[in-house]
Short mmCIF file of C-alpha atoms in Angstrom, two decimals:
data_model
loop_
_atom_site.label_atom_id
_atom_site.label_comp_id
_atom_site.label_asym_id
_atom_site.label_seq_id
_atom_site.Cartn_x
_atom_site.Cartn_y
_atom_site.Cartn_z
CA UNK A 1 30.46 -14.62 24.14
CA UNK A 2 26.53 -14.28 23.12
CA UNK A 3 25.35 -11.63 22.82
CA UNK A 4 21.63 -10.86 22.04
CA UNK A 5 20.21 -8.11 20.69
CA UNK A 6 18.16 -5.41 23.15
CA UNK A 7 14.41 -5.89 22.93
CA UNK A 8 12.75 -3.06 20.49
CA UNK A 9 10.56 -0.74 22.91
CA UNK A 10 6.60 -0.87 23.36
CA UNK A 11 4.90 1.30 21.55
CA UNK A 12 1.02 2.50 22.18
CA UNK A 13 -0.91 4.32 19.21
CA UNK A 14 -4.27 4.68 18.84
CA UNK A 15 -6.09 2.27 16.09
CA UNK A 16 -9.79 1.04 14.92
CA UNK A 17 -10.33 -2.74 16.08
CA UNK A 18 -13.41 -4.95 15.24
CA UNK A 19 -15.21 -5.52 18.71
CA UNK A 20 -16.07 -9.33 18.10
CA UNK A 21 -19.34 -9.07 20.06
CA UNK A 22 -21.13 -6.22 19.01
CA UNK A 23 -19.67 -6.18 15.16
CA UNK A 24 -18.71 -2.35 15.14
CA UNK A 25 -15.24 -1.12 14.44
CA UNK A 26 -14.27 0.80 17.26
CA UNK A 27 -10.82 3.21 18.60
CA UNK A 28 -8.37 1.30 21.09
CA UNK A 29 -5.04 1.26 21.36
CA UNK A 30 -2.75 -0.72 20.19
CA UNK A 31 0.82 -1.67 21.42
CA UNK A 32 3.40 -2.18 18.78
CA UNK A 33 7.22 -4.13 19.56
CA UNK A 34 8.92 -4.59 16.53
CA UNK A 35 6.86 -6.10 14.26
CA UNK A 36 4.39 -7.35 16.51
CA UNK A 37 1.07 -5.51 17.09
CA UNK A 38 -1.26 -6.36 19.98
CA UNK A 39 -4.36 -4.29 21.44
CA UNK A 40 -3.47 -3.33 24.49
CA UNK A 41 -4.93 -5.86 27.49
CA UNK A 42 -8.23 -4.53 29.71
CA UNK A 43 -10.38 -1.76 27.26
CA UNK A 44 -13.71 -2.07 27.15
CA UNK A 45 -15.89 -1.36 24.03
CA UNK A 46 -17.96 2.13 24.27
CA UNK A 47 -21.18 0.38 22.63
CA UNK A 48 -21.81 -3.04 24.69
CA UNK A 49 -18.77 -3.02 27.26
CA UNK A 50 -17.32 -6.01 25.95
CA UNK A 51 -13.65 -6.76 26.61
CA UNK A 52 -11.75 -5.94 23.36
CA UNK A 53 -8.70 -8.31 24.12
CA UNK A 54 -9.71 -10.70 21.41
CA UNK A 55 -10.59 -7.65 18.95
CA UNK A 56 -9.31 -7.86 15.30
CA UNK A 57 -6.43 -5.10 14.72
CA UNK A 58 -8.40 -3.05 11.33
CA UNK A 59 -6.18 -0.28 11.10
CA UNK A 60 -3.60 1.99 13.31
CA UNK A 61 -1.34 4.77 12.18
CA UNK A 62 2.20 4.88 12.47
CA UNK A 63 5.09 7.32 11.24
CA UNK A 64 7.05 6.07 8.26
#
């Protein structure tokens, strides 16, 4: 009898993440499960067109 918890659900919002190429702090979005924060896989930058998987997460708002 295990039984295991239901996985929280995926949450997008939008946030500022530092683009590691061009140095700028830029909007993305960012998914959110449980306490885990990710940006969300395949953006682009809108200055140099980098990818911003490996971006820094700088900020993102969320509802208390």
């Amino acid at each position: 009898m295990n039984i295991q918890p239901k996985p929280a659900p995926a949450r997008e919002s939008t946030g500022f993440l530092h683009c590691p190429i061009c140095t700028h702090t830029v909007q993305g979005t960012v998914m959110t499960q449980g306490r885990t924060s990710k940006v969300k896989p395949g953006q682009k930058c809108p200055r140099c067109s980098a990818t911003l998987d490996p971006a820094y997460i700088l900020r993102y708002d969320r509802a208390a």
